[in-house]
mmCIF file of C-alpha atoms in Angstrom:
data_model
loop_
_atom_site.group_PDB
_atom_site.id
_atom_site.type_symbol
_atom_site.label_atom_id
_atom_site.label_comp_id
_atom_site.label_asym_id
_atom_site.label_seq_id
_atom_site.Cartn_x
_atom_site.Cartn_y
_atom_site.Cartn_z
ATOM 1 C CA MET A 1 -10.358 -16.441 -3.769
ATOM 2 C CA SER A 2 -14.201 -15.889 -2.641
ATOM 3 C CA THR A 3 -14.360 -16.278 1.251
ATOM 4 C CA ASN A 4 -18.675 -15.688 0.780
ATOM 5 C CA THR A 5 -17.885 -13.531 4.205
ATOM 6 C CA PRO A 6 -21.329 -12.091 5.417
ATOM 7 C CA VAL A 7 -22.190 -8.859 5.010
ATOM 8 C CA SER A 8 -21.855 -6.704 8.034
ATOM 9 C CA PRO A 9 -24.686 -4.068 9.152
ATOM 10 C CA ALA A 10 -22.307 -1.662 9.086
ATOM 11 C CA ALA A 11 -21.165 -2.079 5.135
ATOM 12 C CA ASP A 12 -22.130 0.150 3.261
ATOM 13 C CA LEU A 13 -23.714 -1.312 0.044
ATOM 14 C CA GLN A 14 -25.123 1.912 -2.136
ATOM 15 C CA THR A 15 -21.983 3.612 -2.077
ATOM 16 C CA PRO A 16 -19.446 2.695 -4.448
ATOM 17 C CA LEU A 17 -15.728 1.517 -3.170
ATOM 18 C CA LYS A 18 -13.282 4.150 -3.894
ATOM 19 C CA PHE A 19 -10.136 3.806 -4.668
ATOM 20 C CA ALA A 20 -6.623 5.504 -4.567
ATOM 21 C CA TYR A 21 -2.771 4.699 -5.152
ATOM 22 C CA TRP A 22 -0.128 5.450 -3.098
ATOM 23 C CA VAL A 23 2.399 8.490 -5.140
ATOM 24 C CA PRO A 24 5.475 7.080 -5.732
ATOM 25 C CA ASN A 25 7.260 10.175 -4.607
ATOM 26 C CA VAL A 26 10.409 8.362 -2.909
ATOM 27 C CA SER A 27 13.035 6.464 -5.175
ATOM 28 C CA GLY A 28 12.870 2.617 -4.848
ATOM 29 C CA GLY A 29 9.235 2.008 -5.734
ATOM 30 C CA LEU A 30 6.950 -0.368 -3.388
ATOM 31 C CA VAL A 31 8.462 -3.346 -2.846
ATOM 32 C CA VAL A 32 12.245 -3.313 -1.630
ATOM 33 C CA SER A 33 13.787 -5.664 -3.683
ATOM 34 C CA THR A 34 15.726 -5.994 -6.947
ATOM 35 C CA ILE A 35 12.997 -6.883 -9.121
ATOM 36 C CA GLU A 36 12.123 -4.884 -11.846
ATOM 37 C CA GLN A 37 10.190 -1.774 -10.911
ATOM 38 C CA ARG A 38 9.258 0.257 -13.597
ATOM 39 C CA THR A 39 7.723 3.068 -11.846
ATOM 40 C CA SER A 40 9.921 6.936 -10.957
ATOM 41 C CA TRP A 41 10.045 8.816 -8.404
ATOM 42 C CA ASP A 42 10.401 11.770 -10.309
ATOM 43 C CA PHE A 43 7.223 14.558 -10.988
ATOM 44 C CA ASP A 44 7.193 14.008 -14.532
ATOM 45 C CA TYR A 45 6.477 10.031 -13.967
ATOM 46 C CA ASN A 46 4.294 11.106 -11.624
ATOM 47 C CA LYS A 47 2.185 13.703 -13.442
ATOM 48 C CA LYS A 48 1.364 11.436 -15.815
ATOM 49 C CA LEU A 49 0.413 8.381 -13.617
ATOM 50 C CA ALA A 50 -1.883 10.816 -11.870
ATOM 51 C CA ARG A 51 -4.039 11.729 -15.098
ATOM 52 C CA ILE A 52 -3.543 7.858 -15.773
ATOM 53 C CA ALA A 53 -5.288 7.198 -12.490
ATOM 54 C CA GLU A 54 -7.907 10.074 -12.817
ATOM 55 C CA ASP A 55 -9.112 8.742 -15.989
ATOM 56 C CA ALA A 56 -9.009 4.714 -15.003
ATOM 57 C CA GLY A 57 -11.370 5.534 -11.842
ATOM 58 C CA PHE A 58 -9.150 6.110 -8.859
ATOM 59 C CA GLU A 59 -10.714 8.951 -6.826
ATOM 60 C CA TYR A 60 -7.717 9.507 -4.832
ATOM 61 C CA ALA A 61 -3.625 9.540 -4.538
ATOM 62 C CA LEU A 62 -1.887 9.570 -1.367
ATOM 63 C CA SER A 63 2.114 11.619 -1.734
ATOM 64 C CA GLN A 64 4.084 9.647 1.211
ATOM 65 C CA THR A 65 6.166 11.629 3.724
ATOM 66 C CA ARG A 66 9.486 10.958 4.221
ATOM 67 C CA TYR A 67 12.983 13.029 5.322
ATOM 68 C CA ALA A 68 15.708 10.843 5.926
ATOM 69 C CA ALA A 69 17.209 8.252 3.960
ATOM 70 C CA SER A 70 15.196 4.968 5.116
ATOM 71 C CA TYR A 71 14.207 1.450 3.527
ATOM 72 C CA GLY A 72 15.528 1.368 0.317
ATOM 73 C CA ALA A 73 14.239 5.637 -0.865
ATOM 74 C CA ASP A 74 17.422 7.199 -1.081
ATOM 75 C CA LYS A 75 15.732 10.054 -2.526
ATOM 76 C CA GLN A 76 12.355 11.538 -1.030
ATOM 77 C CA HIS A 77 10.072 14.544 -2.754
ATOM 78 C CA GLU A 78 8.598 16.569 0.111
ATOM 79 C CA ALA A 79 4.636 15.251 0.368
ATOM 80 C CA THR A 80 2.462 18.524 0.424
ATOM 81 C CA ALA A 81 4.474 20.467 -1.883
ATOM 82 C CA PHE A 82 4.491 17.139 -4.457
ATOM 83 C CA THR A 83 0.885 16.783 -3.916
ATOM 84 C CA LEU A 84 0.046 20.926 -5.230
ATOM 85 C CA GLY A 85 2.286 19.805 -8.174
ATOM 86 C CA LEU A 86 -0.111 16.909 -9.079
ATOM 87 C CA LEU A 87 -3.567 18.737 -8.076
ATOM 88 C CA GLY A 88 -2.292 21.385 -11.013
ATOM 89 C CA ALA A 89 -1.803 18.497 -13.122
ATOM 90 C CA THR A 90 -5.057 16.457 -13.080
ATOM 91 C CA GLU A 91 -9.156 18.353 -13.115
ATOM 92 C CA ARG A 92 -11.014 15.435 -10.682
ATOM 93 C CA LEU A 93 -8.574 13.544 -8.655
ATOM 94 C CA LYS A 94 -8.066 13.988 -4.618
ATOM 95 C CA ILE A 95 -4.609 14.194 -3.701
ATOM 96 C CA ILE A 96 -3.941 13.378 0.286
ATOM 97 C CA ALA A 97 -0.663 14.577 1.791
ATOM 98 C CA ALA A 98 1.024 13.119 4.707
ATOM 99 C CA VAL A 99 2.173 15.520 7.626
ATOM 100 C CA HIS A 100 3.890 14.653 10.281
ATOM 101 C CA PRO A 101 2.624 16.019 13.532
ATOM 102 C CA GLY A 102 5.743 17.301 15.254
ATOM 103 C CA MET A 103 7.065 18.617 12.163
ATOM 104 C CA TRP A 104 3.976 20.915 11.375
ATOM 105 C CA HIS A 105 2.260 23.124 13.214
ATOM 106 C CA PRO A 106 -1.981 22.212 12.887
ATOM 107 C CA GLY A 107 -2.258 26.194 12.300
ATOM 108 C CA VAL A 108 0.031 25.978 9.597
ATOM 109 C CA LEU A 109 -0.949 23.281 7.779
ATOM 110 C CA ALA A 110 -4.992 24.253 8.222
ATOM 111 C CA LYS A 111 -3.226 27.628 6.363
ATOM 112 C CA TRP A 112 -1.807 25.368 3.400
ATOM 113 C CA LEU A 113 -4.464 23.053 3.279
ATOM 114 C CA ILE A 114 -7.047 25.959 2.893
ATOM 115 C CA THR A 115 -4.739 27.624 0.720
ATOM 116 C CA ALA A 116 -4.690 24.082 -1.387
ATOM 117 C CA ASP A 117 -8.605 23.350 -1.552
ATOM 118 C CA HIS A 118 -8.925 26.751 -3.064
ATOM 119 C CA ILE A 119 -6.265 26.150 -5.890
ATOM 120 C CA SER A 120 -7.787 22.709 -6.538
ATOM 121 C CA ASN A 121 -10.727 23.677 -5.920
ATOM 122 C CA GLY A 122 -11.816 21.138 -3.072
ATOM 123 C CA ARG A 123 -9.547 18.237 -3.784
ATOM 124 C CA ALA A 124 -6.626 18.458 -1.572
ATOM 125 C CA ALA A 125 -6.673 16.429 1.808
ATOM 126 C CA VAL A 126 -4.167 15.146 4.639
ATOM 127 C CA ASN A 127 -3.075 11.949 5.934
ATOM 128 C CA ILE A 128 -1.755 12.291 9.990
ATOM 129 C CA VAL A 129 0.929 10.343 10.745
ATOM 130 C CA SER A 130 2.176 10.195 14.348
ATOM 131 C CA GLY A 131 5.532 8.755 13.011
ATOM 132 C CA TRP A 132 8.084 5.706 13.414
ATOM 133 C CA LEU A 133 11.106 6.774 12.498
ATOM 134 C CA LYS A 134 13.184 8.133 15.212
ATOM 135 C CA ASP A 135 16.278 9.319 13.468
ATOM 136 C CA GLU A 136 13.909 11.744 11.135
ATOM 137 C CA PHE A 137 12.905 13.151 14.728
ATOM 138 C CA VAL A 138 16.285 12.843 16.982
ATOM 139 C CA ASN A 139 19.090 14.309 13.666
ATOM 140 C CA PHE A 140 16.114 16.995 12.998
ATOM 141 C CA GLY A 141 16.542 17.723 16.847
ATOM 142 C CA LEU A 142 13.126 17.494 17.799
ATOM 143 C CA PRO A 143 11.077 16.143 20.568
ATOM 144 C CA TRP A 144 10.679 12.124 20.034
ATOM 145 C CA LEU A 145 7.690 10.835 21.857
ATOM 146 C CA GLU A 146 6.844 7.666 23.623
ATOM 147 C CA HIS A 147 4.213 5.519 21.010
ATOM 148 C CA ASP A 148 1.092 6.763 23.061
ATOM 149 C CA GLU A 149 2.433 9.876 23.979
ATOM 150 C CA ARG A 150 2.286 9.957 20.061
ATOM 151 C CA TYR A 151 -1.101 9.793 19.673
ATOM 152 C CA VAL A 152 -1.693 12.319 22.735
ATOM 153 C CA ARG A 153 -0.022 14.793 20.663
ATOM 154 C CA THR A 154 -1.465 13.454 17.450
ATOM 155 C CA GLU A 155 -5.195 13.621 18.659
ATOM 156 C CA GLU A 156 -4.615 17.634 19.410
ATOM 157 C CA PHE A 157 -3.043 17.793 16.495
ATOM 158 C CA ILE A 158 -6.318 16.745 14.446
ATOM 159 C CA THR A 159 -8.243 18.942 17.160
ATOM 160 C CA VAL A 160 -6.682 22.230 16.464
ATOM 161 C CA LEU A 161 -6.684 21.252 12.784
ATOM 162 C CA ARG A 162 -10.380 20.982 12.392
ATOM 163 C CA GLY A 163 -10.868 23.636 14.899
ATOM 164 C CA LEU A 164 -9.457 26.033 12.457
ATOM 165 C CA LEU A 165 -10.596 24.743 9.524
ATOM 166 C CA THR A 166 -14.206 24.647 10.771
ATOM 167 C CA ARG A 167 -14.461 27.722 13.400
ATOM 168 C CA LYS A 168 -14.005 32.053 13.854
ATOM 169 C CA ASN A 169 -11.846 32.808 16.650
ATOM 170 C CA PHE A 170 -10.953 29.381 17.381
ATOM 171 C CA SER A 171 -9.251 28.613 20.849
ATOM 172 C CA PHE A 172 -7.418 25.974 22.557
ATOM 173 C CA ALA A 173 -5.733 24.872 25.390
ATOM 174 C CA GLY A 174 -3.778 21.283 25.501
ATOM 175 C CA LYS A 175 -0.403 19.715 26.510
ATOM 176 C CA TYR A 176 1.146 20.355 23.213
ATOM 177 C CA TYR A 177 -0.780 23.564 21.579
ATOM 178 C CA ASN A 178 -2.226 26.364 23.275
ATOM 179 C CA ILE A 179 -4.462 28.672 20.273
ATOM 180 C CA LYS A 180 -5.911 31.751 21.629
ATOM 181 C CA ASP A 181 -9.104 33.629 19.643
ATOM 182 C CA PHE A 182 -7.813 32.957 16.158
ATOM 183 C CA THR A 183 -9.889 33.073 13.208
ATOM 184 C CA LEU A 184 -8.746 31.555 9.502
ATOM 185 C CA SER A 185 -9.226 33.370 6.161
ATOM 186 C CA PRO A 186 -10.530 32.529 3.810
ATOM 187 C CA ALA A 187 -12.074 29.545 4.800
ATOM 188 C CA PRO A 188 -11.925 26.225 3.490
ATOM 189 C CA LEU A 189 -14.023 26.002 0.170
ATOM 190 C CA ASP A 190 -18.153 25.573 1.025
ATOM 191 C CA ILE A 191 -18.868 22.235 -0.891
ATOM 192 C CA PRO A 192 -21.562 20.196 -0.626
ATOM 193 C CA GLY A 193 -21.801 16.698 1.264
ATOM 194 C CA ARG A 194 -18.463 17.891 3.667
ATOM 195 C CA ALA A 195 -18.062 19.861 6.529
ATOM 196 C CA HIS A 196 -14.134 20.523 5.951
ATOM 197 C CA PRO A 197 -11.275 18.988 3.783
ATOM 198 C CA GLU A 198 -10.492 15.576 4.208
ATOM 199 C CA ILE A 199 -8.732 14.302 7.055
ATOM 200 C CA PHE A 200 -7.213 10.529 7.051
ATOM 201 C CA PHE A 201 -5.447 9.066 9.720
ATOM 202 C CA GLY A 202 -3.579 5.189 10.359
ATOM 203 C CA GLY A 203 -2.438 2.910 13.013
ATOM 204 C CA ASN A 204 -2.963 -0.178 14.101
ATOM 205 C CA SER A 205 -2.101 0.093 17.502
ATOM 206 C CA THR A 206 -5.542 0.491 20.380
ATOM 207 C CA ALA A 207 -4.439 4.380 21.029
ATOM 208 C CA ALA A 208 -4.428 4.726 17.435
ATOM 209 C CA GLN A 209 -8.051 3.281 17.031
ATOM 210 C CA ASP A 210 -9.651 5.144 19.469
ATOM 211 C CA VAL A 211 -7.499 8.106 17.952
ATOM 212 C CA ALA A 212 -9.418 7.853 14.916
ATOM 213 C CA GLY A 213 -12.592 6.891 15.778
ATOM 214 C CA ARG A 214 -12.706 9.962 17.596
ATOM 215 C CA GLN A 215 -11.119 12.407 15.221
ATOM 216 C CA ALA A 216 -11.015 10.490 11.389
ATOM 217 C CA ASP A 217 -12.806 11.159 8.699
ATOM 218 C CA TRP A 218 -11.183 8.372 7.367
ATOM 219 C CA TYR A 219 -9.225 5.193 9.094
ATOM 220 C CA PHE A 220 -6.079 3.916 6.712
ATOM 221 C CA SER A 221 -4.770 0.672 8.142
ATOM 222 C CA ASN A 222 -2.306 -1.484 6.738
ATOM 223 C CA GLY A 223 -2.576 -4.436 4.473
ATOM 224 C CA LYS A 224 -4.593 -6.811 7.004
ATOM 225 C CA ASP A 225 -6.657 -10.226 6.023
ATOM 226 C CA LEU A 226 -9.945 -10.078 6.434
ATOM 227 C CA GLU A 227 -10.365 -10.963 10.090
ATOM 228 C CA GLY A 228 -7.849 -8.925 11.189
ATOM 229 C CA PHE A 229 -9.428 -5.997 9.662
ATOM 230 C CA LYS A 230 -12.826 -6.710 11.325
ATOM 231 C CA GLU A 231 -10.807 -6.558 14.435
ATOM 232 C CA ASN A 232 -9.252 -2.881 13.573
ATOM 233 C CA ILE A 233 -13.106 -1.449 12.244
ATOM 234 C CA ALA A 234 -14.658 -2.482 15.589
ATOM 235 C CA GLY A 235 -11.690 -1.344 17.685
ATOM 236 C CA VAL A 236 -12.615 2.032 15.635
ATOM 237 C CA ARG A 237 -16.356 1.985 15.321
ATOM 238 C CA ALA A 238 -16.253 1.575 19.601
ATOM 239 C CA SER A 239 -14.205 5.288 20.008
ATOM 240 C CA ALA A 240 -16.304 6.395 16.860
ATOM 241 C CA GLY A 241 -19.731 5.205 18.799
ATOM 242 C CA ALA A 242 -18.887 6.628 22.336
ATOM 243 C CA ALA A 243 -17.599 10.163 20.386
ATOM 244 C CA GLY A 244 -21.129 10.167 18.190
ATOM 245 C CA ARG A 245 -19.037 9.772 14.624
ATOM 246 C CA ARG A 246 -19.109 7.786 11.542
ATOM 247 C CA PRO A 247 -15.273 7.198 10.171
ATOM 248 C CA ARG A 248 -14.827 5.439 6.765
ATOM 249 C CA PHE A 249 -12.358 2.767 6.087
ATOM 250 C CA GLY A 250 -9.689 2.668 4.041
ATOM 251 C CA LEU A 251 -7.244 -0.549 3.497
ATOM 252 C CA ASN A 252 -3.619 -0.764 1.896
ATOM 253 C CA GLY A 253 -3.295 -3.324 -0.404
ATOM 254 C CA PHE A 254 -0.240 -4.595 -3.350
ATOM 255 C CA VAL A 255 -1.683 -5.971 -6.086
ATOM 256 C CA ILE A 256 -0.435 -8.351 -9.111
ATOM 257 C CA ALA A 257 -2.756 -8.982 -11.059
ATOM 258 C CA ARG A 258 -1.820 -10.901 -14.268
ATOM 259 C CA GLY A 259 -3.808 -13.514 -16.623
ATOM 260 C CA THR A 260 -3.522 -16.965 -14.541
ATOM 261 C CA GLU A 261 -3.240 -17.246 -10.692
ATOM 262 C CA LYS A 262 -0.149 -19.087 -11.344
ATOM 263 C CA GLU A 263 1.678 -16.089 -12.843
ATOM 264 C CA ALA A 264 0.690 -13.810 -9.989
ATOM 265 C CA ARG A 265 2.110 -16.018 -7.327
ATOM 266 C CA GLU A 266 5.327 -16.264 -9.521
ATOM 267 C CA THR A 267 5.954 -12.879 -9.693
ATOM 268 C CA LEU A 268 5.202 -12.520 -5.752
ATOM 269 C CA ARG A 269 7.598 -15.171 -5.455
ATOM 270 C CA GLU A 270 10.532 -13.066 -7.338
ATOM 271 C CA ILE A 271 10.091 -9.660 -5.808
ATOM 272 C CA VAL A 272 10.414 -12.258 -2.245
ATOM 273 C CA ALA A 273 13.430 -14.272 -4.125
ATOM 274 C CA LYS A 274 14.929 -10.786 -5.084
ATOM 275 C CA ALA A 275 14.276 -9.093 -1.275
ATOM 276 C CA HIS A 276 16.743 -6.274 -0.402
ATOM 277 C CA VAL A 277 17.473 -8.114 2.620
ATOM 278 C CA PRO A 278 19.667 -5.437 4.813
ATOM 279 C CA ALA A 279 16.880 -2.597 3.993
ATOM 280 C CA VAL A 280 14.546 -4.756 4.638
ATOM 281 C CA GLU A 281 15.463 -5.921 8.370
ATOM 282 C CA GLY A 282 16.913 -2.323 9.239
ATOM 283 C CA PHE A 283 13.179 -1.216 8.697
ATOM 284 C CA ARG A 284 12.353 -4.259 10.887
ATOM 285 C CA ASP A 285 14.515 -3.609 13.285
ATOM 286 C CA ALA A 286 13.005 0.453 13.053
ATOM 287 C CA VAL A 287 8.983 -0.304 13.270
ATOM 288 C CA GLN A 288 9.154 -3.167 15.398
ATOM 289 C CA GLU A 289 9.915 -1.619 18.214
ATOM 290 C CA ALA A 290 6.845 0.837 17.719
ATOM 291 C CA GLY A 291 4.588 -1.957 18.127
ATOM 292 C CA ALA A 292 6.311 -3.635 21.056
ATOM 293 C CA SER A 293 6.091 -0.258 22.978
ATOM 294 C CA THR A 294 2.323 -0.294 23.016
ATOM 295 C CA LYS A 295 0.642 -1.187 26.212
ATOM 296 C CA ASP A 296 -0.908 -4.511 24.182
ATOM 297 C CA GLY A 297 1.743 -5.062 21.521
ATOM 298 C CA LYS A 298 -0.709 -4.239 18.867
ATOM 299 C CA GLY A 299 1.084 -1.459 16.832
ATOM 300 C CA MET A 300 1.386 -1.324 13.335
ATOM 301 C CA TRP A 301 4.048 -4.571 11.775
ATOM 302 C CA ALA A 302 3.902 -6.181 15.094
ATOM 303 C CA ASP A 303 3.104 -9.409 14.075
ATOM 304 C CA SER A 304 4.316 -8.717 10.412
ATOM 305 C CA SER A 305 7.370 -11.378 8.973
ATOM 306 C CA PHE A 306 10.303 -10.548 6.730
ATOM 307 C CA GLU A 307 8.086 -11.377 3.623
ATOM 308 C CA ASP A 308 5.101 -8.883 4.806
ATOM 309 C CA LEU A 309 7.931 -5.970 5.554
ATOM 310 C CA ILE A 310 8.942 -6.014 1.898
ATOM 311 C CA GLN A 311 6.315 -3.887 0.823
ATOM 312 C CA TYR A 312 6.575 -1.500 3.594
ATOM 313 C CA ASN A 313 2.568 -0.956 4.822
ATOM 314 C CA ASP A 314 1.930 -4.945 4.955
ATOM 315 C CA GLY A 315 0.209 -4.788 1.110
ATOM 316 C CA PHE A 316 1.066 -8.645 0.519
ATOM 317 C CA LYS A 317 -1.733 -9.441 3.394
ATOM 318 C CA THR A 318 -4.636 -7.988 2.127
ATOM 319 C CA GLY A 319 -4.386 -11.066 -0.765
ATOM 320 C CA LEU A 320 -5.152 -8.492 -3.789
ATOM 321 C CA ILE A 321 -2.882 -11.524 -6.021
ATOM 322 C CA GLY A 322 -4.993 -13.588 -9.047
ATOM 323 C CA THR A 323 -6.589 -12.965 -11.883
ATOM 324 C CA PRO A 324 -8.682 -9.907 -12.357
ATOM 325 C CA GLU A 325 -11.850 -11.827 -11.494
ATOM 326 C CA GLN A 326 -10.382 -13.110 -7.934
ATOM 327 C CA ILE A 327 -8.760 -10.172 -7.040
ATOM 328 C CA ALA A 328 -12.309 -7.970 -7.728
ATOM 329 C CA GLU A 329 -13.938 -10.918 -5.871
ATOM 330 C CA ARG A 330 -11.418 -10.349 -3.019
ATOM 331 C CA ILE A 331 -11.985 -6.134 -2.938
ATOM 332 C CA VAL A 332 -15.720 -7.200 -2.124
ATOM 333 C CA GLU A 333 -15.163 -8.995 0.134
ATOM 334 C CA TYR A 334 -13.345 -6.772 2.339
ATOM 335 C CA LYS A 335 -16.524 -4.620 1.117
ATOM 336 C CA LYS A 336 -18.884 -6.890 3.160
ATOM 337 C CA ILE A 337 -17.063 -6.268 6.154
ATOM 338 C CA GLY A 338 -16.765 -2.325 6.043
ATOM 339 C CA VAL A 339 -14.318 -0.943 3.959
ATOM 340 C CA ASN A 340 -15.047 1.539 1.636
ATOM 341 C CA LEU A 341 -11.766 2.476 0.344
ATOM 342 C CA LEU A 342 -8.783 0.327 -1.484
ATOM 343 C CA LEU A 343 -5.359 2.484 -1.229
ATOM 344 C CA THR A 344 -3.129 0.202 -3.442
ATOM 345 C CA CYS A 345 0.500 -0.063 -5.105
ATOM 346 C CA TYR A 346 2.071 -1.495 -7.764
ATOM 347 C CA LEU A 347 4.907 -3.057 -8.793
ATOM 348 C CA HIS A 348 4.782 -1.111 -12.988
ATOM 349 C CA PHE A 349 2.834 2.048 -11.724
ATOM 350 C CA GLN A 350 1.854 3.741 -15.071
ATOM 351 C CA GLU A 351 0.960 0.244 -16.703
ATOM 352 C CA GLU A 352 -0.515 -1.712 -13.916
ATOM 353 C CA VAL A 353 -2.781 1.378 -12.570
ATOM 354 C CA GLU A 354 -4.079 2.167 -16.110
ATOM 355 C CA ALA A 355 -4.977 -2.336 -16.513
ATOM 356 C CA PHE A 356 -6.488 -1.995 -12.741
ATOM 357 C CA GLY A 357 -9.032 0.153 -14.581
ATOM 358 C CA ARG A 358 -9.988 -1.220 -17.219
ATOM 359 C CA ASP A 359 -9.615 -5.106 -16.166
ATOM 360 C CA VAL A 360 -10.136 -4.861 -12.501
ATOM 361 C CA LEU A 361 -12.906 -1.986 -11.887
ATOM 362 C CA PRO A 362 -15.596 -2.937 -14.268
ATOM 363 C CA ILE A 363 -15.289 -6.225 -11.969
ATOM 364 C CA VAL A 364 -15.893 -4.444 -8.714
ATOM 365 C CA ARG A 365 -18.631 -2.927 -9.935
ATOM 366 C CA GLU A 366 -20.789 -5.800 -11.191
ATOM 367 C CA LEU A 367 -20.199 -7.799 -7.994
ATOM 368 C CA GLU A 368 -21.005 -4.245 -5.841
ATOM 369 C CA ALA A 369 -24.339 -4.456 -7.985
ATOM 370 C CA ASP A 370 -25.154 -7.557 -7.640
ATOM 371 C CA LEU A 371 -24.300 -7.638 -4.050
ATOM 372 C CA ALA A 372 -26.314 -5.161 -3.232
ATOM 373 C CA ARG A 373 -29.446 -6.061 -5.120
ATOM 374 C CA LYS A 374 -29.186 -9.636 -3.244
ATOM 375 C CA ASN A 375 -29.568 -7.184 0.046
ATOM 376 C CA ASN A 376 -32.346 -5.197 -1.324
ATOM 377 C CA THR A 377 -30.892 -2.010 -1.858
ATOM 378 C CA GLU A 378 -28.605 -0.783 -5.338
ATOM 379 C CA LEU A 379 -25.404 0.639 -6.196
ATOM 380 C CA VAL A 380 -25.680 4.606 -6.782
ATOM 381 C CA GLY A 381 -23.587 6.799 -7.788
ATOM 382 C CA VAL A 382 -21.384 4.802 -10.204
ATOM 383 C CA LYS A 383 -19.842 6.674 -13.514
#
């Protein structure tokens, strides 16, 4: 499975890759298929999963934001409340709550985040999601903005959020937000190595990459093959370089680790064969409007096939399917091009997250250490 990818000058070979998992706080699992998925959206299941994940070596988890029944998920827990619950149930895991501008005011989110930061001793973070499901906004009676305009609002949103997290007497006058001489107290915790609680942000379009480079601490992407993610990284780095910033990069991937590659591929075939066709087609119709509405047609899901969309963040494209050794090799290929974090999802979350930490992660660390040595440096900070 290895492609012997050249090492990018921008790759961070000294820092171990970080691993996150999607919190299944919505029903239906992470693939829209009738295949068995031993997972659950309820809090007790997720509390146990979070503890398994932090013991397995995961550093982050991402709570999904969903309001309207869509894409096979007829039940959803709200992301920020769920995040607080998981933070209280864990000791080391950082939990990222996904939030929509347009449904939140950035000042209210800043206040929530500071409180969550204090409660969790610095483990709360947010993922800013510009929004793709029109019905969620329109049926709530909220304005629905066209694609690129949503990113104009998002950039203002993050500017205000960061300003209120880091400055006293903060003021801002924009198209969507106006803040006058405002100070939030208390401030976030003073933690070495960070300016404020982490801000994640995602999107594949050119507009999203531009905003990510100027604003995000972390850029999240839907699943991509190596060449596709190189293009995303280049776009974000171009924007970040002009702003004097260095964001880090996270990539979504659906993991199918089995004893043989044949077994893993058979599992993928079964997922696809048992796809919930009406739900996938409904999702496709909703999201591919977003890609088509961008100026250059490069939005998320713009080039996704029916099979890709069975995993709703294109997780199959990343290719984390095979034996633990093959998956570890593939992961390190992504590190070579500049990936800093893998955001993972699974059919059977509790047992497969535990197995990933036991069977895949140690191989990743060995390969990372070897890669660092071959490039005249060393991997530091491995626990």
